[in-house]
């Protein structure tokens, strides 16, 4: 069975775009593959988060993915810093990673621009750490978005280099996981592009948003002055609202507003009110589950322990073999 692995940044909350994108795919993959999903809290140190935030962020992310349906029995769900083996493999990989190639990574150059006062070595070696994450479980498939493709390419380079250096095909070369066409792109509320937390305040609806917040965001969504002729194609901002309806509203409701649009009788205020209500109906059980799980420290700690146990078993074996291959021998 193929091994799939993905890291999750412990920043921010899940929004509907994440939910219908990455999360839905994790849920599918956990049924069919040997899956490792982990919260990348080592990585988060490259931007120096406040120690008082770190644990809370990890907890929030863990609770949200559990609430969304990740199953700790089916997938191995763990916190990166529970696996010191990753740090050890990172050290080994860094010995064969070249400063020149790391300096050329786009995300590194971006960070240099964004945080010029904190260009730390962890930032430079972010791709080596990510490679260690992936190959510690000898993963075959990594579901990555566009922004992570270069990092995955580096992981492939480091895995190949290790194999070549020690003259054996020890690490499988990880490939990108392709989701296929069925992936729904959830648009944001600002009239263009997809939902994202960096797209500005109010563009994304988060799973933890309450009814009032959802309503406020949806009512402020970008629209226009309305159709002037019947049966015209919808401009992007309007189509976006219909696309959102597609994932949260009943078909009759969608065809009702569709007809209203096509006969130029539509009132965007009514559509938004309905959309806000349907988003809230959809999100409410998730929001409640997140809050329940967050309040249940015993459960969270059980999940984290189980995950760490399963993940360490796999990681320990790799480290044992890697040490042997590199030439470290016990006296
Ligand atoms: N760098 C990834 C991101 O920013 C998170 C991540 C860390 C990751 N380690 C990984 C993703 C290993 C896939 C595999 O989203």
mmCIF file of C-alpha atoms and ligand atoms in Angstrom:
data_model
loop_
_atom_site.group_PDB
_atom_site.id
_atom_site.type_symbol
_atom_site.label_atom_id
_atom_site.label_comp_id
_atom_site.label_asym_id
_atom_site.label_seq_id
_atom_site.Cartn_x
_atom_site.Cartn_y
_atom_site.Cartn_z
ATOM 1 C CA UNK A 1 0.000 0.000 0.000
ATOM 2 C CA UNK A 2 1.274 3.457 -0.884
ATOM 3 C CA UNK A 3 2.222 5.839 1.871
ATOM 4 C CA UNK A 4 0.791 9.358 1.730
ATOM 5 C CA UNK A 5 2.114 12.128 3.915
ATOM 6 C CA UNK A 6 1.208 15.736 4.496
ATOM 7 C CA UNK A 7 2.264 18.465 6.891
ATOM 8 C CA UNK A 8 -0.097 21.083 8.217
ATOM 9 C CA UNK A 9 1.053 24.539 9.247
ATOM 10 C CA UNK A 10 -0.136 25.382 12.780
ATOM 11 C CA UNK A 11 -1.294 28.834 11.798
ATOM 12 C CA UNK A 12 -4.748 30.158 11.225
ATOM 13 C CA UNK A 13 -8.062 28.391 11.129
ATOM 14 C CA UNK A 14 -9.617 26.176 8.500
ATOM 15 C CA UNK A 15 -11.915 27.996 6.095
ATOM 16 C CA UNK A 16 -14.452 26.569 3.671
ATOM 17 C CA UNK A 17 -11.838 26.553 0.905
ATOM 18 C CA UNK A 18 -9.541 24.320 2.979
ATOM 19 C CA UNK A 19 -12.466 22.176 4.000
ATOM 20 C CA UNK A 20 -13.663 21.422 0.473
ATOM 21 C CA UNK A 21 -10.085 21.178 -0.778
ATOM 22 C CA UNK A 22 -7.295 19.627 1.256
ATOM 23 C CA UNK A 23 -9.452 18.303 4.086
ATOM 24 C CA UNK A 24 -11.938 16.462 1.848
ATOM 25 C CA UNK A 25 -8.999 14.835 0.131
ATOM 26 C CA UNK A 26 -7.390 13.794 3.407
ATOM 27 C CA UNK A 27 -10.692 12.165 4.335
ATOM 28 C CA UNK A 28 -10.734 10.210 1.110
ATOM 29 C CA UNK A 29 -7.077 9.236 1.313
ATOM 30 C CA UNK A 30 -7.319 7.946 4.860
ATOM 31 C CA UNK A 31 -9.715 5.283 3.569
ATOM 32 C CA UNK A 32 -7.436 4.024 0.835
ATOM 33 C CA UNK A 33 -3.812 4.732 1.790
ATOM 34 C CA UNK A 34 -1.361 4.435 4.632
ATOM 35 C CA UNK A 35 -1.549 8.080 5.720
ATOM 36 C CA UNK A 36 0.639 10.285 7.872
ATOM 37 C CA UNK A 37 -0.719 13.734 8.698
ATOM 38 C CA UNK A 38 1.197 15.906 11.091
ATOM 39 C CA UNK A 39 1.264 19.398 12.468
ATOM 40 C CA UNK A 40 4.501 21.096 11.444
ATOM 41 C CA UNK A 41 5.369 22.899 14.652
ATOM 42 C CA UNK A 42 9.151 22.624 14.179
ATOM 43 C CA UNK A 43 8.727 24.503 10.928
ATOM 44 C CA UNK A 44 6.786 27.238 12.623
ATOM 45 C CA UNK A 45 9.930 28.183 14.593
ATOM 46 C CA UNK A 46 11.424 29.592 11.386
ATOM 47 C CA UNK A 47 9.194 32.599 11.912
ATOM 48 C CA UNK A 48 9.702 32.722 15.716
ATOM 49 C CA UNK A 49 6.182 32.425 17.063
ATOM 50 C CA UNK A 50 5.597 33.458 20.613
ATOM 51 C CA UNK A 51 6.108 30.433 22.937
ATOM 52 C CA UNK A 52 2.796 31.209 24.583
ATOM 53 C CA UNK A 53 1.005 30.788 21.224
ATOM 54 C CA UNK A 54 2.718 27.647 20.006
ATOM 55 C CA UNK A 55 0.825 25.030 21.964
ATOM 56 C CA UNK A 56 -2.528 26.750 21.516
ATOM 57 C CA UNK A 57 -2.046 26.909 17.749
ATOM 58 C CA UNK A 58 -1.175 23.215 17.564
ATOM 59 C CA UNK A 59 -4.186 22.362 19.675
ATOM 60 C CA UNK A 60 -6.520 24.472 17.538
ATOM 61 C CA UNK A 61 -5.320 22.853 14.320
ATOM 62 C CA UNK A 62 -5.540 19.357 15.772
ATOM 63 C CA UNK A 63 -9.080 19.982 17.023
ATOM 64 C CA UNK A 64 -10.168 21.392 13.673
ATOM 65 C CA UNK A 65 -8.872 18.463 11.623
ATOM 66 C CA UNK A 66 -10.406 15.971 14.032
ATOM 67 C CA UNK A 67 -13.711 17.828 13.919
ATOM 68 C CA UNK A 68 -13.550 17.800 10.131
ATOM 69 C CA UNK A 69 -13.282 14.018 10.180
ATOM 70 C CA UNK A 70 -9.648 12.945 10.245
ATOM 71 C CA UNK A 71 -9.674 9.603 11.964
ATOM 72 C CA UNK A 72 -6.725 8.937 14.282
ATOM 73 C CA UNK A 73 -7.384 5.204 14.003
ATOM 74 C CA UNK A 74 -7.220 5.181 10.224
ATOM 75 C CA UNK A 75 -4.524 7.787 9.632
ATOM 76 C CA UNK A 76 -1.444 8.457 11.722
ATOM 77 C CA UNK A 77 -2.092 11.914 13.042
ATOM 78 C CA UNK A 78 0.752 13.435 15.031
ATOM 79 C CA UNK A 79 2.638 16.497 16.125
ATOM 80 C CA UNK A 80 6.000 16.900 14.380
ATOM 81 C CA UNK A 81 7.882 17.852 17.557
ATOM 82 C CA UNK A 82 6.849 14.540 19.135
ATOM 83 C CA UNK A 83 9.285 12.878 16.745
ATOM 84 C CA UNK A 84 12.896 13.782 17.584
ATOM 85 C CA UNK A 85 13.858 11.315 14.835
ATOM 86 C CA UNK A 86 12.834 13.992 12.325
ATOM 87 C CA UNK A 87 15.368 16.396 13.808
ATOM 88 C CA UNK A 88 18.053 13.755 13.543
ATOM 89 C CA UNK A 89 17.312 12.994 9.891
ATOM 90 C CA UNK A 90 17.236 16.755 9.240
ATOM 91 C CA UNK A 91 20.763 16.957 10.624
ATOM 92 C CA UNK A 92 21.975 14.179 8.330
ATOM 93 C CA UNK A 93 20.276 15.686 5.279
ATOM 94 C CA UNK A 94 21.738 19.115 6.023
ATOM 95 C CA UNK A 95 25.235 17.658 5.682
ATOM 96 C CA UNK A 96 24.468 17.009 2.028
ATOM 97 C CA UNK A 97 22.381 20.078 1.306
ATOM 98 C CA UNK A 98 24.194 22.959 -0.334
ATOM 99 C CA UNK A 99 23.771 26.554 0.742
ATOM 100 C CA UNK A 100 23.668 27.603 -2.914
ATOM 101 C CA UNK A 101 20.692 25.433 -3.801
ATOM 102 C CA UNK A 102 18.852 26.397 -0.616
ATOM 103 C CA UNK A 103 19.383 30.096 -1.297
ATOM 104 C CA UNK A 104 17.738 29.699 -4.681
ATOM 105 C CA UNK A 105 14.440 28.448 -3.225
ATOM 106 C CA UNK A 106 11.629 30.913 -3.973
ATOM 107 C CA UNK A 107 10.009 30.727 -0.538
ATOM 108 C CA UNK A 108 13.358 31.468 1.089
ATOM 109 C CA UNK A 109 13.890 34.547 -1.061
ATOM 110 C CA UNK A 110 10.379 35.662 -0.220
ATOM 111 C CA UNK A 111 11.008 35.278 3.505
ATOM 112 C CA UNK A 112 14.245 37.236 3.234
ATOM 113 C CA UNK A 113 12.180 40.040 1.801
ATOM 114 C CA UNK A 114 9.407 39.675 4.370
ATOM 115 C CA UNK A 115 11.471 39.258 7.529
ATOM 116 C CA UNK A 116 14.882 40.825 6.795
ATOM 117 C CA UNK A 117 15.690 41.019 10.521
ATOM 118 C CA UNK A 118 15.209 37.296 11.033
ATOM 119 C CA UNK A 119 16.944 35.447 8.210
ATOM 120 C CA UNK A 120 17.775 32.458 10.373
ATOM 121 C CA UNK A 121 19.389 29.187 9.284
ATOM 122 C CA UNK A 122 16.093 27.368 9.885
ATOM 123 C CA UNK A 123 14.526 29.473 7.186
ATOM 124 C CA UNK A 124 17.308 28.517 4.790
ATOM 125 C CA UNK A 125 17.025 24.825 5.642
ATOM 126 C CA UNK A 126 13.225 24.736 5.671
ATOM 127 C CA UNK A 127 13.286 22.423 2.608
ATOM 128 C CA UNK A 128 15.677 19.994 4.314
ATOM 129 C CA UNK A 129 13.367 19.749 7.307
ATOM 130 C CA UNK A 130 10.429 19.191 5.006
ATOM 131 C CA UNK A 131 12.373 16.509 3.152
ATOM 132 C CA UNK A 132 13.101 14.818 6.485
ATOM 133 C CA UNK A 133 9.363 14.916 7.301
ATOM 134 C CA UNK A 134 8.570 13.134 4.079
ATOM 135 C CA UNK A 135 11.284 10.530 3.828
ATOM 136 C CA UNK A 136 11.344 9.607 7.520
ATOM 137 C CA UNK A 137 8.265 7.478 6.724
ATOM 138 C CA UNK A 138 9.575 6.697 3.244
ATOM 139 C CA UNK A 139 6.455 8.313 1.814
ATOM 140 C CA UNK A 140 5.513 7.778 -1.829
ATOM 141 C CA UNK A 141 2.934 10.497 -2.260
ATOM 142 C CA UNK A 142 2.674 14.043 -0.979
ATOM 143 C CA UNK A 143 -0.495 16.056 -1.667
ATOM 144 C CA UNK A 144 0.883 19.537 -2.195
ATOM 145 C CA UNK A 145 -0.443 22.799 -3.512
ATOM 146 C CA UNK A 146 1.379 24.919 -6.080
ATOM 147 C CA UNK A 147 3.257 26.828 -3.377
ATOM 148 C CA UNK A 148 4.915 23.643 -2.099
ATOM 149 C CA UNK A 149 5.983 22.111 -5.399
ATOM 150 C CA UNK A 150 9.523 23.426 -5.226
ATOM 151 C CA UNK A 151 9.903 22.099 -1.682
ATOM 152 C CA UNK A 152 8.773 18.673 -2.841
ATOM 153 C CA UNK A 153 11.257 18.835 -5.696
ATOM 154 C CA UNK A 154 14.002 19.499 -3.120
ATOM 155 C CA UNK A 155 12.834 16.504 -1.102
ATOM 156 C CA UNK A 156 13.179 14.395 -4.225
ATOM 157 C CA UNK A 157 16.664 15.792 -4.776
ATOM 158 C CA UNK A 158 17.741 15.047 -1.202
ATOM 159 C CA UNK A 159 16.317 11.524 -1.297
ATOM 160 C CA UNK A 160 18.080 10.806 -4.581
ATOM 161 C CA UNK A 161 21.308 12.321 -3.325
ATOM 162 C CA UNK A 162 21.245 10.146 -0.213
ATOM 163 C CA UNK A 163 20.665 7.038 -2.299
ATOM 164 C CA UNK A 164 23.481 7.949 -4.660
ATOM 165 C CA UNK A 165 25.876 8.926 -1.884
ATOM 166 C CA UNK A 166 25.422 5.624 -0.054
ATOM 167 C CA UNK A 167 24.962 3.559 -3.170
ATOM 168 C CA UNK A 168 21.618 2.015 -2.382
ATOM 169 C CA UNK A 169 18.007 2.687 -3.278
ATOM 170 C CA UNK A 170 17.013 3.225 0.326
ATOM 171 C CA UNK A 171 14.560 6.140 0.116
ATOM 172 C CA UNK A 172 11.649 6.017 -2.321
ATOM 173 C CA UNK A 173 11.467 9.204 -4.407
ATOM 174 C CA UNK A 174 8.288 10.991 -3.286
ATOM 175 C CA UNK A 175 5.797 12.148 -5.899
ATOM 176 C CA UNK A 176 3.114 14.804 -5.830
ATOM 177 C CA UNK A 177 -0.336 13.432 -5.174
ATOM 178 C CA UNK A 178 -2.724 14.401 -7.922
ATOM 179 C CA UNK A 179 -6.272 14.993 -6.836
ATOM 180 C CA UNK A 180 -7.858 14.853 -10.248
ATOM 181 C CA UNK A 181 -10.658 17.053 -11.503
ATOM 182 C CA UNK A 182 -13.200 16.506 -8.787
ATOM 183 C CA UNK A 183 -11.535 19.138 -6.602
ATOM 184 C CA UNK A 184 -13.995 21.997 -5.978
ATOM 185 C CA UNK A 185 -12.363 25.413 -5.910
ATOM 186 C CA UNK A 186 -14.137 27.529 -3.370
ATOM 187 C CA UNK A 187 -14.143 31.212 -4.285
ATOM 188 C CA UNK A 188 -13.684 33.985 -1.755
ATOM 189 C CA UNK A 189 -16.231 36.670 -0.953
ATOM 190 C CA UNK A 190 -14.271 39.535 -2.483
ATOM 191 C CA UNK A 191 -15.448 38.909 -6.024
ATOM 192 C CA UNK A 192 -12.287 37.363 -7.409
ATOM 193 C CA UNK A 193 -10.064 34.371 -6.909
ATOM 194 C CA UNK A 194 -10.254 31.581 -4.418
ATOM 195 C CA UNK A 195 -10.939 31.678 -0.735
ATOM 196 C CA UNK A 196 -7.810 32.311 1.301
ATOM 197 C CA UNK A 197 -6.949 33.712 4.667
ATOM 198 C CA UNK A 198 -4.298 36.008 3.257
ATOM 199 C CA UNK A 199 -6.699 37.526 0.741
ATOM 200 C CA UNK A 200 -7.883 40.124 3.182
ATOM 201 C CA UNK A 201 -10.359 40.458 5.984
ATOM 202 C CA UNK A 202 -13.772 39.027 5.211
ATOM 203 C CA UNK A 203 -12.780 37.033 2.150
ATOM 204 C CA UNK A 204 -12.915 33.671 3.918
ATOM 205 C CA UNK A 205 -15.551 31.984 6.059
ATOM 206 C CA UNK A 206 -13.875 29.966 8.807
ATOM 207 C CA UNK A 207 -15.280 26.791 10.325
ATOM 208 C CA UNK A 208 -15.180 28.523 13.703
ATOM 209 C CA UNK A 209 -17.113 31.596 12.565
ATOM 210 C CA UNK A 210 -20.404 32.107 14.389
ATOM 211 C CA UNK A 211 -23.713 32.975 12.749
ATOM 212 C CA UNK A 212 -23.250 36.692 13.198
ATOM 213 C CA UNK A 213 -19.761 36.748 11.738
ATOM 214 C CA UNK A 214 -20.841 34.636 8.771
ATOM 215 C CA UNK A 215 -23.784 36.898 8.075
ATOM 216 C CA UNK A 216 -21.619 40.001 8.277
ATOM 217 C CA UNK A 217 -19.044 38.578 5.877
ATOM 218 C CA UNK A 218 -21.591 37.299 3.372
ATOM 219 C CA UNK A 219 -23.644 40.501 3.390
ATOM 220 C CA UNK A 220 -20.464 42.402 2.541
ATOM 221 C CA UNK A 221 -19.580 40.119 -0.368
ATOM 222 C CA UNK A 222 -18.886 41.911 -3.615
ATOM 223 C CA UNK A 223 -21.785 42.072 -6.108
ATOM 224 C CA UNK A 224 -22.802 44.432 -8.894
ATOM 225 C CA UNK A 225 -25.874 46.446 -9.869
ATOM 226 C CA UNK A 226 -27.602 43.355 -11.239
ATOM 227 C CA UNK A 227 -28.445 41.934 -14.655
ATOM 228 C CA UNK A 228 -30.077 44.250 -17.171
ATOM 229 C CA UNK A 229 -30.907 41.646 -19.787
ATOM 230 C CA UNK A 230 -32.315 38.151 -19.281
ATOM 231 C CA UNK A 231 -30.243 34.970 -19.560
ATOM 232 C CA UNK A 232 -26.827 36.611 -19.531
ATOM 233 C CA UNK A 233 -23.732 34.824 -18.216
ATOM 234 C CA UNK A 234 -22.941 35.790 -14.631
ATOM 235 C CA UNK A 235 -19.974 38.035 -13.905
ATOM 236 C CA UNK A 236 -17.297 36.469 -11.688
ATOM 237 C CA UNK A 237 -18.386 37.953 -8.366
ATOM 238 C CA UNK A 238 -21.951 36.737 -8.857
ATOM 239 C CA UNK A 239 -20.904 33.347 -10.126
ATOM 240 C CA UNK A 240 -18.788 33.013 -6.968
ATOM 241 C CA UNK A 241 -21.843 33.366 -4.745
ATOM 242 C CA UNK A 242 -23.637 30.712 -6.785
ATOM 243 C CA UNK A 243 -20.603 28.441 -6.527
ATOM 244 C CA UNK A 244 -20.689 28.806 -2.754
ATOM 245 C CA UNK A 245 -24.393 27.959 -2.804
ATOM 246 C CA UNK A 246 -23.549 24.840 -4.755
ATOM 247 C CA UNK A 247 -21.745 23.390 -1.743
ATOM 248 C CA UNK A 248 -24.082 24.493 1.053
ATOM 249 C CA UNK A 249 -27.589 25.064 -0.350
ATOM 250 C CA UNK A 250 -30.428 22.832 -1.499
ATOM 251 C CA UNK A 251 -30.752 22.443 -5.296
ATOM 252 C CA UNK A 252 -34.217 24.059 -5.282
ATOM 253 C CA UNK A 253 -32.819 27.148 -3.651
ATOM 254 C CA UNK A 254 -30.074 27.411 -6.213
ATOM 255 C CA UNK A 255 -32.468 27.020 -9.143
ATOM 256 C CA UNK A 256 -34.785 29.588 -7.578
ATOM 257 C CA UNK A 257 -32.073 32.252 -7.499
ATOM 258 C CA UNK A 258 -30.804 31.141 -10.872
ATOM 259 C CA UNK A 259 -34.203 31.791 -12.352
ATOM 260 C CA UNK A 260 -34.437 35.119 -10.588
ATOM 261 C CA UNK A 261 -31.095 36.042 -12.076
ATOM 262 C CA UNK A 262 -32.113 34.977 -15.551
ATOM 263 C CA UNK A 263 -35.304 37.015 -15.408
ATOM 264 C CA UNK A 264 -33.506 40.035 -13.927
ATOM 265 C CA UNK A 265 -35.704 39.834 -10.852
ATOM 266 C CA UNK A 266 -32.871 38.928 -8.504
ATOM 267 C CA UNK A 267 -32.248 40.819 -5.279
ATOM 268 C CA UNK A 268 -28.733 40.153 -4.112
ATOM 269 C CA UNK A 269 -29.690 40.974 -0.545
ATOM 270 C CA UNK A 270 -32.098 38.028 -0.513
ATOM 271 C CA UNK A 271 -29.551 35.726 -2.084
ATOM 272 C CA UNK A 272 -26.928 36.712 0.458
ATOM 273 C CA UNK A 273 -29.288 36.263 3.379
ATOM 274 C CA UNK A 274 -30.098 32.759 2.168
ATOM 275 C CA UNK A 275 -26.453 31.969 1.480
ATOM 276 C CA UNK A 276 -25.392 33.161 4.929
ATOM 277 C CA UNK A 277 -28.056 31.010 6.520
ATOM 278 C CA UNK A 278 -27.059 27.932 4.529
ATOM 279 C CA UNK A 279 -23.359 28.439 5.263
ATOM 280 C CA UNK A 280 -24.202 28.742 8.927
ATOM 281 C CA UNK A 281 -26.297 25.565 8.843
ATOM 282 C CA UNK A 282 -23.394 23.779 7.222
ATOM 283 C CA UNK A 283 -20.705 25.150 9.521
ATOM 284 C CA UNK A 284 -22.559 24.969 12.842
ATOM 285 C CA UNK A 285 -22.039 21.251 13.571
ATOM 286 C CA UNK A 286 -18.360 21.592 12.635
ATOM 287 C CA UNK A 287 -17.940 24.653 14.817
ATOM 288 C CA UNK A 288 -19.588 22.885 17.741
ATOM 289 C CA UNK A 289 -17.446 19.798 17.286
ATOM 290 C CA UNK A 290 -14.289 21.947 17.221
ATOM 291 C CA UNK A 291 -15.282 23.589 20.500
ATOM 292 C CA UNK A 292 -16.151 20.227 22.083
ATOM 293 C CA UNK A 293 -12.861 18.678 21.069
ATOM 294 C CA UNK A 294 -10.862 21.703 22.179
ATOM 295 C CA UNK A 295 -12.456 21.442 25.602
ATOM 296 C CA UNK A 296 -11.561 17.765 25.842
ATOM 297 C CA UNK A 297 -7.902 17.702 26.811
ATOM 298 C CA UNK A 298 -7.996 14.015 27.690
ATOM 299 C CA UNK A 299 -9.151 13.142 24.180
ATOM 300 C CA UNK A 300 -6.607 15.426 22.498
ATOM 301 C CA UNK A 301 -3.818 13.998 24.546
ATOM 302 C CA UNK A 302 -4.925 10.449 23.726
ATOM 303 C CA UNK A 303 -4.960 11.287 20.009
ATOM 304 C CA UNK A 304 -1.524 12.913 20.144
ATOM 305 C CA UNK A 305 -0.055 10.007 22.096
ATOM 306 C CA UNK A 306 -1.486 7.383 19.775
ATOM 307 C CA UNK A 307 -0.232 9.321 16.751
ATOM 308 C CA UNK A 308 3.239 9.815 18.181
ATOM 309 C CA UNK A 309 3.460 6.130 19.028
ATOM 310 C CA UNK A 310 2.520 4.980 15.529
ATOM 311 C CA UNK A 311 4.691 7.598 13.824
ATOM 312 C CA UNK A 312 7.717 6.925 16.007
ATOM 313 C CA UNK A 313 7.630 3.248 15.259
ATOM 314 C CA UNK A 314 8.063 4.049 11.586
ATOM 315 C CA UNK A 315 10.564 6.869 12.198
ATOM 316 C CA UNK A 316 12.737 4.842 14.558
ATOM 317 C CA UNK A 317 13.154 2.098 12.025
ATOM 318 C CA UNK A 318 14.265 4.591 9.374
ATOM 319 C CA UNK A 319 16.751 6.240 11.711
ATOM 320 C CA UNK A 320 18.162 2.885 12.766
ATOM 321 C CA UNK A 321 18.731 1.936 9.138
ATOM 322 C CA UNK A 322 20.022 5.370 8.128
ATOM 323 C CA UNK A 323 22.607 5.357 10.936
ATOM 324 C CA UNK A 324 23.736 1.960 9.807
ATOM 325 C CA UNK A 325 23.962 3.096 6.167
ATOM 326 C CA UNK A 326 25.898 6.270 7.062
ATOM 327 C CA UNK A 327 28.306 4.185 9.084
ATOM 328 C CA UNK A 328 27.483 4.953 12.702
ATOM 329 C CA UNK A 329 28.036 1.734 14.627
ATOM 330 C CA UNK A 330 27.492 1.034 18.287
ATOM 331 C CA UNK A 331 30.655 0.110 20.222
HETATM 332 N N1 LIG B 1 5.604 23.477 4.117
HETATM 333 C C1 LIG B 1 4.242 23.015 4.194
HETATM 334 C C2 LIG B 1 3.302 24.247 4.130
HETATM 335 O O1 LIG B 1 3.734 25.345 4.357
HETATM 336 C C3 LIG B 1 3.983 22.250 5.471
HETATM 337 C C4 LIG B 1 4.821 21.030 5.533
HETATM 338 C C5 LIG B 1 5.871 20.794 6.374
HETATM 339 C C6 LIG B 1 4.695 19.881 4.700
HETATM 340 N N2 LIG B 1 6.383 19.559 6.165
HETATM 341 C C7 LIG B 1 5.708 18.970 5.132
HETATM 342 C C8 LIG B 1 3.835 19.526 3.659
HETATM 343 C C9 LIG B 1 5.864 17.730 4.507
HETATM 344 C C10 LIG B 1 4.004 18.299 3.036
HETATM 345 C C11 LIG B 1 5.013 17.422 3.469
HETATM 346 O O2 LIG B 1 2.132 24.071 3.870
#
